[in-house]
C-alpha cells in the first residue's frame, strides 16, 4: 500500500486545521448541499457570482481531512475566477482524480458540465490542489476529495443566467 | 466455558492471507462476518455432490437437495428455539424480513392513524419500511428515546405504547452495542395490545436466542453476520400470525393452486417463499448454525464480554480523555461492538490510518442516521469483535490508533 505521506501532505493538513472561506453567504448568493452517502459527510457551498465572476464563496459542513481540505483549497482557487475558468478547473480536478472528462455527461457522481468541448484542460493550473494528487492511490477516498467539487458544480447550475 | 479466539481463527481461511506482509485484524464483524471452512466446505460439497431443484422434482437427487434444504430450516428453528420449523421463513436478509412484515402484516392490519412504535437505536432497515407505510397509509410513528449512555429510556414506555399496534425494536444496536431488554419490551407491547417485532440482526450472531422465552411475535436476522453466506436471511414468526398474513411475493412455490381466476396459497413456510430460493446459501446457513452451536452461544457471549471489556479497558487506559466510547459502559448491557470518537479525528481518517496496520473497522453512519444526529456526529469509527478475535487484535487496534494521533494530533 502507498504510504500515508502520499495522502496526508502537510498542505492538506494545514487546510484541514485552518479551513479557508468557512461560513455562509446570504442571498442572492446561491447555496448547494452535497452528501457522501458512504460516510455521512455533508457540505454546503455558498456561491456569489457577479457578472460571470465568482465574487465570493463560503463553505460549511463536516467531513474528513480530505473532503474538508479539498473544499478549502477549492474555495481559494475559484474565488475571483470567471465561471468558464472555474468549469475548466473542475474538469482539470476531475482529470487528476482519474475521472474521465469525456464521461462527464454519463457520470452520475458528478453533474455534467455543459461546455466540456470548449475547455482546454492542460492550460489550467491547479496550484496547491496538486497536493491532492496522492488521493488517487487510495481509491476509496476519491469520493471524499470530489464532494466539494460536485457541490460547487451544483451551485453553479443554480446561478441565474443573466 | 470460554474459548480461544486464536484457535477459532484457524477455522477461517481468510486469516491465512497476509496484506503487505502482515495478518488481517478484522474488527468489522458487525458489518459482516468472515466464513469458516466448515461453511465453505458445506456449500462446495453441496454444489459438487447434491445440487438439484428443491420441492418440485421426483428424482432422488432432487429429494436429497430438498432434504438438505429443509434440514437447514430445522437447524435454524432449533437455534432460536422456535416451536416449529414451519415458523422459519427464508428471506434475503434482515432488511427483506422487516420489509416483508411492513408490507404484508402492515398493509393487512394498519390504517391511517394507527401507531407504530420504534426506538432511536434503529437501523434504517427498521425505519424506512415504516416510513414507506407512513407515506402510503398515514400511520403514526412514535420513538422510544435513549438515556445518556445509549440505553432505551423506558420511563414513558407505557404512554408511548398506548393504542399502538406494532412495537418494532432492535435487540442489539449496530452502533452502540446496546443490548435491549427484549423480554420486557415484548411484555410491554403485548400489555398494550401491540405485536412485538425484534430486529435480531446484531443480537442473534452473538447471544443465545430463545423466541419463546422472549414471548416475541416476529424475529428478523441475517446469515452473513453469523458466519454464513450473504444472500440468505430469516424471518421467524408465530405460526398463528404468519397464517393470518397475506403473502408477500407471488410466484412459484408459494401457491396451493392457480386457476385463471385466482390462486390459493401454500401452507407455511412455502407461502412466503416465492420462486427458487438461495438454495446453496441456505445450506451454508445451516452449516453456520452447526458451527456456532458447536462453540455454544453462551460461550460466544462470554468470549465477547471478556474481549469487549478488555478492549474498552485498554483503549481507555492508553488514551484517557482522547477516546470516547459511545454507548453503555457496563459490558452486561452491551455487545463487543464499540463505536468511538478519537482525538477529534474524523472516522474516515482513522480508518485510513488503521488500514495501514490491516486493522479493518467501519467508519460511517452505520445506516443509522437518526441515531448519528442524536449523538451529534456525522459518523463514528466502529470496532466490532467476534469469535475469531482475541486480545491481540485489541492490542493492535490500540497501537495503530497512535499512528492517527501522530498525523492528526493537534
Coordinates of C-alpha atoms in Angstrom, one line a residue:
Chain A
X1 CA 0.0 0.0 0.0
X2 CA 1.3 3.5 -0.7
X3 CA 2.4 5.4 2.4
X4 CA 0.2 7.7 4.2
X5 CA 2.7 10.5 3.4
X6 CA 1.3 10.4 -0.1
X7 CA -2.2 11.1 1.3
X8 CA -1.8 13.4 4.2
X9 CA 0.6 16.0 2.8
X10 CA 1.4 18.9 5.1
X11 CA -0.6 21.4 3.0
X12 CA -3.7 19.2 3.2
X13 CA -3.4 19.0 7.0
X14 CA -2.9 22.8 7.0
X15 CA -6.1 23.4 5.1
X16 CA -7.9 20.8 7.4
X17 CA -6.7 22.5 10.6
X18 CA -7.4 26.1 9.3
X19 CA -10.0 25.8 6.6
X20 CA -10.3 28.9 4.4
X21 CA -13.6 30.6 3.5
X22 CA -15.7 28.9 6.2
X23 CA -19.1 30.4 6.7
X24 CA -22.3 31.3 4.9
X25 CA -23.4 33.9 2.3
X26 CA -26.9 35.5 2.2
X27 CA -28.9 35.6 -1.0
X28 CA -28.6 36.5 -3.8
X29 CA -25.7 34.0 -3.3
X30 CA -26.8 30.5 -4.2
X31 CA -26.5 27.5 -1.9
X32 CA -25.9 23.9 -2.8
X33 CA -25.7 20.9 -0.5
X34 CA -23.7 17.7 -1.1
X35 CA -23.8 14.4 0.7
X36 CA -21.4 11.5 0.8
X37 CA -23.8 8.6 1.5
X38 CA -20.9 6.3 2.2
X39 CA -19.7 8.2 5.3
X40 CA -22.5 10.6 6.1
X41 CA -20.4 13.7 5.3
X42 CA -22.3 16.8 4.4
X43 CA -21.1 20.0 2.8
X44 CA -22.7 23.3 1.9
X45 CA -21.3 25.6 -0.8
X46 CA -22.4 29.2 -1.0
X47 CA -21.6 30.9 -4.2
X48 CA -21.9 34.6 -5.1
X49 CA -21.5 35.2 -8.8
X50 CA -21.5 38.8 -10.2
X51 CA -21.1 39.4 -13.9
X52 CA -19.9 35.8 -14.6
X53 CA -17.2 36.1 -11.9
X54 CA -17.1 34.3 -8.5
X55 CA -17.3 37.3 -6.2
X56 CA -17.3 35.2 -3.1
X57 CA -17.5 31.6 -1.9
X58 CA -18.1 30.1 1.5
X59 CA -18.3 26.6 2.8
X60 CA -19.9 24.9 5.8
X61 CA -20.3 21.3 6.8
X62 CA -18.5 18.4 8.3
X63 CA -16.1 15.9 6.8
X64 CA -12.8 14.1 6.9
X65 CA -9.5 15.8 6.3
X66 CA -9.5 15.0 2.6
X67 CA -13.0 16.4 1.9
X68 CA -12.6 19.5 4.1
X69 CA -9.1 20.4 2.8
X70 CA -10.2 19.8 -0.8
X71 CA -13.2 22.2 -0.2
X72 CA -10.9 24.8 1.4
X73 CA -8.3 24.7 -1.4
X74 CA -11.1 24.7 -4.0
X75 CA -12.6 27.8 -2.4
X76 CA -9.3 29.6 -2.6
X77 CA -8.7 28.5 -6.2
X78 CA -12.1 29.6 -7.6
X79 CA -12.5 33.0 -5.8
X80 CA -12.3 35.8 -8.3
X81 CA -12.3 33.5 -11.3
X82 CA -14.7 33.6 -14.3
X83 CA -17.3 30.8 -14.3
X84 CA -15.8 29.5 -17.5
X85 CA -12.4 29.2 -15.8
X86 CA -14.0 27.5 -12.8
X87 CA -15.6 24.9 -15.0
X88 CA -12.2 24.3 -16.6
X89 CA -10.7 23.9 -13.2
X90 CA -13.4 21.4 -12.2
X91 CA -12.6 19.4 -15.3
X92 CA -8.9 19.6 -14.5
X93 CA -9.5 18.4 -11.0
X94 CA -11.7 15.5 -12.3
X95 CA -8.9 14.5 -14.6
X96 CA -6.4 14.5 -11.7
X97 CA -8.8 12.3 -9.7
X98 CA -8.7 9.8 -12.6
X99 CA -12.3 10.6 -13.6
X100 CA -12.7 10.7 -17.4
X101 CA -13.9 14.1 -18.6
X102 CA -15.4 12.6 -21.7
X103 CA -17.7 10.6 -19.3
X104 CA -18.9 13.7 -17.5
X105 CA -22.3 13.5 -19.3
X106 CA -22.9 10.0 -18.1
X107 CA -21.2 10.1 -14.8
X108 CA -23.8 10.1 -12.0
X109 CA -21.2 11.1 -9.5
X110 CA -20.5 14.5 -11.0
X111 CA -23.1 16.8 -12.5
X112 CA -22.3 17.1 -16.2
X113 CA -20.6 20.2 -17.4
X114 CA -22.1 21.6 -20.5
X115 CA -19.3 23.1 -22.4
X116 CA -16.6 20.4 -22.0
X117 CA -15.6 20.7 -25.6
X118 CA -14.5 24.3 -25.2
X119 CA -12.3 23.6 -22.2
X120 CA -8.6 23.3 -22.8
X121 CA -7.7 21.2 -19.8
X122 CA -3.8 21.3 -19.8
X123 CA -3.8 25.1 -19.6
X124 CA -5.4 25.1 -16.1
X125 CA -3.1 25.4 -13.2
X126 CA -4.0 23.5 -10.0
X127 CA -1.5 25.1 -7.7
X128 CA -2.0 23.8 -4.1
X129 CA -4.6 21.4 -5.3
X130 CA -1.8 19.3 -6.8
X131 CA -1.3 18.1 -3.2
X132 CA -4.4 16.0 -3.5
X133 CA -2.8 14.0 -6.3
X134 CA -2.0 11.3 -3.8
X135 CA -5.6 10.6 -3.2
X136 CA -5.8 8.7 -6.5
X137 CA -3.6 6.0 -4.8
X138 CA -6.4 5.5 -2.3
X139 CA -9.5 4.9 -4.5
X140 CA -11.9 4.8 -1.6
X141 CA -11.1 8.4 -0.8
X142 CA -11.7 9.9 -4.2
X143 CA -15.3 10.5 -3.3
X144 CA -14.1 12.5 -0.3
X145 CA -11.9 14.7 -2.5
X146 CA -14.6 15.3 -5.1
X147 CA -17.5 16.0 -2.8
X148 CA -16.9 19.8 -2.6
X149 CA -16.4 19.9 -6.4
X150 CA -19.7 18.1 -7.1
X151 CA -21.4 20.5 -4.8
X152 CA -19.7 23.5 -6.5
X153 CA -20.9 22.3 -9.8
X154 CA -24.5 22.0 -8.4
X155 CA -24.1 25.6 -7.1
X156 CA -23.0 26.9 -10.5
X157 CA -26.1 25.3 -12.0
X158 CA -28.2 27.3 -9.5
X159 CA -26.8 30.6 -10.6
X160 CA -29.5 32.5 -12.6
X161 CA -28.4 33.2 -16.1
X162 CA -28.2 36.9 -17.0
Chain B
X1 CA -16.8 -22.1 29.1
X2 CA -14.9 -19.6 27.1
X3 CA -12.7 -20.5 24.1
X4 CA -9.5 -19.2 22.5
X5 CA -10.2 -16.8 19.6
X6 CA -6.8 -17.6 18.1
X7 CA -7.8 -21.3 17.8
X8 CA -11.2 -20.4 16.3
X9 CA -9.4 -18.2 13.8
X10 CA -7.7 -21.3 12.4
X11 CA -11.1 -22.3 11.0
X12 CA -11.3 -19.2 8.9
X13 CA -9.2 -19.4 5.7
X14 CA -9.2 -15.7 5.1
X15 CA -6.9 -15.2 8.1
X16 CA -4.2 -17.2 6.3
X17 CA -4.0 -14.2 4.0
X18 CA -1.4 -11.5 4.6
X19 CA -1.6 -8.0 3.3
X20 CA 1.6 -6.1 2.9
X21 CA 3.3 -9.0 4.8
X22 CA 1.0 -8.7 7.9
X23 CA -2.1 -10.6 9.0
X24 CA -5.6 -9.1 8.8
X25 CA -7.1 -7.7 12.0
X26 CA -10.7 -8.0 11.2
X27 CA -12.8 -5.8 13.5
X28 CA -15.8 -5.2 11.2
X29 CA -18.0 -8.2 12.1
X30 CA -21.0 -6.1 13.0
X31 CA -20.9 -5.2 9.3
X32 CA -20.4 -8.7 8.0
X33 CA -18.6 -11.7 9.5
X34 CA -15.9 -13.9 8.0
X35 CA -16.6 -17.5 6.9
X36 CA -15.3 -20.7 8.5
X37 CA -14.0 -23.6 6.4
X38 CA -17.0 -25.7 7.6
X39 CA -19.4 -23.3 5.9
X40 CA -17.3 -23.0 2.7
X41 CA -16.9 -26.8 2.5
X42 CA -20.6 -27.5 3.1
X43 CA -21.6 -25.1 0.2
X44 CA -18.9 -26.5 -2.1
X45 CA -19.8 -30.1 -1.3
X46 CA -23.5 -29.5 -1.8
X47 CA -22.7 -27.9 -5.2
X48 CA -20.4 -30.8 -6.2
X49 CA -22.5 -33.7 -4.9
X50 CA -26.1 -32.8 -4.2
X51 CA -27.2 -29.8 -6.1
X52 CA -30.7 -30.0 -7.6
X53 CA -34.0 -28.2 -7.5
X54 CA -36.0 -28.3 -4.3
X55 CA -39.7 -29.1 -3.7
X56 CA -40.5 -29.8 -7.3
X57 CA -38.9 -32.9 -8.9
X58 CA -39.4 -36.6 -8.3
X59 CA -35.9 -37.9 -8.8
X60 CA -33.7 -39.0 -5.9
X61 CA -31.2 -36.2 -6.3
X62 CA -33.9 -33.6 -6.0
X63 CA -35.2 -35.3 -3.0
X64 CA -31.8 -35.2 -1.4
X65 CA -31.4 -31.5 -2.1
X66 CA -34.9 -30.8 -0.6
X67 CA -34.0 -32.8 2.5
X68 CA -30.7 -30.9 2.9
X69 CA -32.5 -27.5 2.4
X70 CA -35.2 -28.4 5.0
X71 CA -32.6 -29.7 7.4
X72 CA -31.1 -26.2 7.4
X73 CA -34.6 -24.8 8.3
X74 CA -34.8 -27.2 11.2
X75 CA -31.4 -26.2 12.4
X76 CA -32.3 -22.6 12.4
X77 CA -35.6 -23.3 14.2
X78 CA -33.7 -25.1 17.0
X79 CA -31.1 -22.4 17.1
X80 CA -33.7 -19.8 18.1
X81 CA -36.0 -22.2 19.9
X82 CA -38.9 -21.8 17.5
X83 CA -41.9 -24.1 18.2
X84 CA -41.8 -25.4 14.7
X85 CA -39.6 -25.3 11.6
X86 CA -42.7 -24.1 9.7
X87 CA -42.3 -20.8 11.5
X88 CA -38.9 -20.2 9.9
X89 CA -39.2 -18.2 6.6
X90 CA -36.1 -17.8 4.5
X91 CA -35.6 -14.3 3.0
X92 CA -32.7 -12.5 1.5
X93 CA -31.6 -10.8 4.8
X94 CA -32.9 -8.8 7.8
X95 CA -33.9 -5.9 5.6
X96 CA -36.1 -8.1 3.5
X97 CA -37.6 -9.7 6.5
X98 CA -38.6 -6.4 8.0
X99 CA -39.9 -5.1 4.7
X100 CA -42.0 -8.3 4.3
X101 CA -43.6 -7.6 7.7
X102 CA -44.3 -3.9 6.9
X103 CA -45.6 -4.9 3.5
X104 CA -47.7 -7.9 4.4
X105 CA -48.6 -7.6 8.1
X106 CA -48.6 -3.8 7.9
X107 CA -50.9 -3.5 4.8
X108 CA -53.3 -6.0 6.2
X109 CA -53.5 -4.5 9.7
X110 CA -52.5 -0.8 9.7
X111 CA -54.6 2.2 8.6
X112 CA -54.5 5.9 8.9
X113 CA -53.8 7.0 12.5
X114 CA -52.6 3.5 13.6
X115 CA -49.5 3.8 15.8
X116 CA -46.1 2.0 15.2
X117 CA -43.5 2.4 18.0
X118 CA -39.8 2.3 17.1
X119 CA -36.7 3.3 19.0
X120 CA -33.9 5.8 18.5
X121 CA -31.5 2.9 18.2
X122 CA -32.9 1.5 15.0
X123 CA -31.1 0.7 11.8
X124 CA -32.5 2.2 8.6
X125 CA -33.9 -1.3 7.8
X126 CA -36.3 -0.9 10.8
X127 CA -37.2 2.7 10.0
X128 CA -37.6 3.2 6.2
X129 CA -40.2 0.4 5.6
X130 CA -42.4 2.1 8.3
X131 CA -41.7 5.5 6.7
X132 CA -43.0 4.0 3.4
X133 CA -46.1 2.7 5.2
X134 CA -46.5 6.1 6.8
X135 CA -46.5 7.8 3.4
X136 CA -48.9 5.3 1.9
X137 CA -51.3 4.7 4.8
X138 CA -50.9 7.6 7.2
X139 CA -49.7 5.5 10.1
X140 CA -48.2 7.4 13.1
X141 CA -44.6 6.7 14.3
X142 CA -43.6 7.1 17.9
X143 CA -40.0 6.8 19.1
X144 CA -38.6 5.4 22.4
X145 CA -35.8 7.8 23.4
X146 CA -32.4 7.0 24.8
X147 CA -30.7 7.6 28.1
X148 CA -27.4 9.5 28.2
X149 CA -25.4 6.2 28.0
X150 CA -27.3 4.9 25.0
X151 CA -29.8 2.6 26.6
X152 CA -33.5 2.7 25.9
X153 CA -35.2 5.2 28.2
X154 CA -38.3 3.2 29.2
X155 CA -39.7 5.9 31.6
X156 CA -42.6 6.7 29.3
X157 CA -42.9 3.4 27.6
X158 CA -46.4 2.7 28.7
X159 CA -47.6 6.1 27.4
X160 CA -45.7 5.6 24.1
X161 CA -47.3 2.2 23.6
X162 CA -50.8 3.4 24.3
X163 CA -53.1 2.3 21.4
X164 CA -50.0 1.1 19.5
X165 CA -50.4 -1.8 17.0
X166 CA -46.7 -2.5 16.5
X167 CA -43.6 -2.2 18.6
X168 CA -40.6 -2.9 16.5
X169 CA -37.2 -2.7 18.1
X170 CA -33.6 -3.9 17.9
X171 CA -32.3 -6.5 20.4
X172 CA -28.8 -5.0 20.0
X173 CA -27.7 -1.7 18.5
X174 CA -25.4 -1.9 15.5
X175 CA -23.8 1.4 16.5
X176 CA -23.7 1.5 20.3
X177 CA -23.7 -2.2 21.0
X178 CA -26.6 -1.7 23.4
X179 CA -28.5 -4.9 24.3
X180 CA -32.1 -4.1 24.9
X181 CA -34.4 -5.9 27.5
X182 CA -36.2 -7.9 24.8
X183 CA -38.5 -9.9 27.0
X184 CA -39.6 -6.8 29.0
X185 CA -40.3 -5.0 25.7
X186 CA -42.3 -7.9 24.3
X187 CA -44.4 -8.0 27.5
X188 CA -44.9 -4.2 27.3
X189 CA -46.0 -4.4 23.7
X190 CA -48.5 -7.2 24.5
X191 CA -49.9 -5.4 27.5
X192 CA -50.7 -2.5 25.1
X193 CA -52.2 -4.8 22.6
X194 CA -49.4 -4.4 20.1
X195 CA -47.3 -7.1 18.3
X196 CA -43.6 -7.2 19.1
X197 CA -41.1 -7.4 16.2
X198 CA -37.5 -8.0 17.2
X199 CA -34.6 -6.9 14.8
X200 CA -32.1 -9.6 15.8
X201 CA -29.6 -8.9 13.1
X202 CA -26.8 -7.9 15.6
X203 CA -28.0 -10.0 18.6
X204 CA -28.6 -13.4 17.1
X205 CA -24.9 -14.0 15.9
X206 CA -23.6 -13.2 19.4
X207 CA -26.1 -14.5 22.0
X208 CA -28.4 -17.3 23.0
X209 CA -31.7 -16.6 21.2
X210 CA -35.0 -18.0 22.6
X211 CA -38.0 -16.6 20.9
X212 CA -40.4 -18.5 23.2
X213 CA -38.7 -17.2 26.3
X214 CA -38.9 -13.7 24.9
X215 CA -42.5 -14.0 24.0
X216 CA -41.8 -12.3 20.7
X217 CA -44.1 -12.3 17.7
X218 CA -41.5 -11.9 14.9
X219 CA -37.7 -12.0 14.7
X220 CA -35.6 -10.9 11.7
X221 CA -31.9 -11.8 11.3
X222 CA -29.2 -12.3 8.6
X223 CA -26.9 -15.2 7.8
X224 CA -23.9 -13.2 6.7
X225 CA -23.3 -11.7 10.2
X226 CA -23.2 -15.2 11.8
X227 CA -20.5 -16.9 9.7
X228 CA -23.0 -17.9 7.0
X229 CA -23.0 -16.6 3.4
X230 CA -24.7 -13.4 2.3
X231 CA -28.0 -13.5 0.4
X232 CA -29.9 -15.5 2.9
X233 CA -31.8 -14.3 6.0
X234 CA -34.6 -15.4 8.3
X235 CA -38.0 -14.2 9.3
X236 CA -39.3 -16.1 12.2
X237 CA -42.9 -15.5 13.2
X238 CA -45.6 -17.1 15.4
X239 CA -47.5 -19.6 13.3
X240 CA -50.9 -18.0 14.0
X241 CA -49.7 -14.6 12.8
X242 CA -47.9 -15.9 9.7
X243 CA -51.0 -17.9 8.8
X244 CA -53.2 -14.9 9.0
X245 CA -50.9 -12.7 6.9
X246 CA -51.4 -12.3 3.1
X247 CA -48.5 -13.5 1.0
X248 CA -45.6 -11.2 0.1
X249 CA -44.1 -12.1 -3.3
X250 CA -46.3 -14.1 -5.7
X251 CA -45.0 -16.8 -8.0
X252 CA -43.9 -20.5 -7.9
X253 CA -43.6 -22.5 -4.7
X254 CA -45.9 -20.2 -2.7
X255 CA -49.2 -21.5 -4.1
X256 CA -51.5 -24.4 -3.5
X257 CA -53.4 -23.9 -6.7
X258 CA -53.6 -21.4 -9.5
X259 CA -56.5 -21.0 -11.9
X260 CA -57.3 -18.4 -14.5
X261 CA -59.4 -16.6 -11.9
X262 CA -57.1 -16.6 -9.0
X263 CA -54.8 -18.6 -6.6
X264 CA -54.7 -20.2 -3.2
X265 CA -51.6 -20.0 -1.1
X266 CA -49.4 -22.9 0.1
X267 CA -49.2 -23.6 3.8
X268 CA -46.3 -22.2 5.8
X269 CA -43.4 -21.8 5.2
X270 CA -43.7 -22.0 1.4
X271 CA -46.4 -19.3 1.4
X272 CA -43.7 -16.7 1.9
X273 CA -41.1 -18.3 -0.3
X274 CA -41.9 -17.5 -3.9
X275 CA -39.5 -18.6 -6.6
X276 CA -36.4 -20.7 -6.3
X277 CA -34.7 -19.6 -3.1
X278 CA -31.0 -19.2 -2.3
X279 CA -30.5 -23.0 -2.0
X280 CA -26.7 -23.1 -1.7
X281 CA -26.7 -20.2 0.7
X282 CA -29.3 -21.9 2.9
X283 CA -27.1 -25.0 3.1
X284 CA -24.3 -22.6 4.2
X285 CA -26.5 -21.0 6.8
X286 CA -27.3 -24.5 8.2
X287 CA -23.5 -25.2 8.4
X288 CA -23.0 -21.8 10.2
X289 CA -25.7 -22.7 12.7
X290 CA -23.9 -26.0 13.3
X291 CA -20.6 -24.2 13.7
X292 CA -21.9 -21.7 16.2
X293 CA -23.9 -24.3 18.1
X294 CA -20.7 -26.4 18.5
X295 CA -19.0 -23.4 20.0
X296 CA -22.1 -22.7 22.1
X297 CA -23.8 -19.4 22.0
X298 CA -23.4 -18.9 25.8
X299 CA -19.7 -19.3 25.3
X300 CA -19.7 -16.9 22.4
X301 CA -21.3 -14.3 24.6
X302 CA -18.8 -15.0 27.4
X303 CA -15.9 -14.7 25.0
X304 CA -17.2 -11.4 23.7
X305 CA -17.9 -10.0 27.1
X306 CA -14.3 -10.7 28.1
X307 CA -12.9 -9.3 24.8
X308 CA -15.2 -6.2 24.9
X309 CA -14.2 -5.4 28.5
X310 CA -10.5 -5.8 27.6
X311 CA -10.8 -3.6 24.6
X312 CA -12.7 -0.9 26.5
X313 CA -10.2 -1.0 29.3
X314 CA -7.0 -0.9 27.2
X315 CA -8.3 1.9 24.9
X316 CA -9.3 3.9 28.0
X317 CA -6.1 3.3 29.9
X318 CA -4.0 4.2 26.9
X319 CA -5.8 7.3 25.6
X320 CA -7.9 8.6 28.6
X321 CA -9.9 11.6 27.6
X322 CA -8.8 11.4 24.0
X323 CA -11.0 8.5 23.4
X324 CA -14.8 8.4 23.9
X325 CA -16.6 5.1 23.5
X326 CA -20.3 5.6 22.8
X327 CA -23.0 3.6 24.5
X328 CA -23.3 1.7 27.7
X329 CA -20.1 1.3 29.8
X330 CA -21.2 -1.9 31.6
X331 CA -20.4 -4.9 29.3
X332 CA -23.5 -6.7 30.8
X333 CA -25.7 -4.1 28.8
X334 CA -23.8 -4.3 25.6
X335 CA -22.1 -6.4 23.0
X336 CA -18.4 -6.1 21.8
X337 CA -19.4 -3.5 19.2
X338 CA -17.5 -0.3 20.0
X339 CA -18.3 3.0 18.3
X340 CA -15.8 5.6 19.3
X341 CA -14.6 9.1 18.8
X342 CA -10.8 9.6 19.0
X343 CA -9.0 12.9 19.5
X344 CA -11.3 14.8 17.2
X345 CA -10.1 12.9 14.2
X346 CA -12.7 12.1 11.5
X347 CA -13.6 8.4 11.5
X348 CA -12.7 8.2 7.8
X349 CA -9.2 9.4 8.5
X350 CA -9.0 7.0 11.5
X351 CA -10.0 4.1 9.3
X352 CA -7.4 5.1 6.7
X353 CA -4.6 5.1 9.3
X354 CA -5.7 1.9 10.9
X355 CA -5.8 0.2 7.4
X356 CA -2.0 0.7 7.3
X357 CA -1.8 -1.9 10.0
X358 CA -4.5 -4.1 8.3
X359 CA -7.0 -3.1 11.0
X360 CA -10.4 -3.3 9.4
X361 CA -13.0 -1.0 11.1
X362 CA -16.2 0.6 9.9
X363 CA -16.2 4.4 9.5
X364 CA -19.5 6.0 8.7
X365 CA -23.1 6.5 9.8
X366 CA -23.8 2.7 10.1
X367 CA -27.2 3.1 8.3
X368 CA -28.5 4.8 11.5
X369 CA -28.6 8.5 10.6
X370 CA -31.3 9.4 13.2
X371 CA -29.0 8.0 15.9
X372 CA -26.0 9.8 14.5
X373 CA -27.9 13.1 14.7
X374 CA -28.8 12.2 18.3
X375 CA -25.1 11.6 19.1
X376 CA -24.3 14.9 17.4
X377 CA -21.9 13.4 14.9
X378 CA -22.0 12.7 11.2
X379 CA -20.1 9.4 11.6
X380 CA -18.3 7.2 14.1
X381 CA -15.5 4.7 13.8
X382 CA -16.6 1.2 14.9
X383 CA -14.6 -1.7 16.0
X384 CA -16.7 -4.9 16.4
X385 CA -15.3 -8.2 17.8
X386 CA -16.4 -11.7 17.1
X387 CA -15.4 -15.3 17.8
X388 CA -12.2 -15.3 15.8
X389 CA -10.8 -12.2 17.6
X390 CA -8.7 -12.2 20.7
X391 CA -6.9 -9.8 22.9
X392 CA -4.0 -9.4 20.4
X393 CA -6.5 -7.8 17.9
X394 CA -7.5 -5.3 20.5
X395 CA -3.8 -4.6 21.2
X396 CA -3.1 -3.9 17.5
X397 CA -6.1 -1.6 17.4
X398 CA -4.8 0.3 20.4
X399 CA -1.3 0.6 19.0
X400 CA -2.5 1.6 15.5
X401 CA -4.6 4.4 16.8
X402 CA -1.3 6.1 18.0
X403 CA -0.5 6.4 14.3
X404 CA -3.6 8.6 13.8
X405 CA -2.7 10.8 16.7
X406 CA 0.8 11.2 15.2
X407 CA -0.6 12.5 12.0
X408 CA -3.5 14.5 13.2
X409 CA -2.6 15.2 16.8
X410 CA -3.2 18.9 17.1

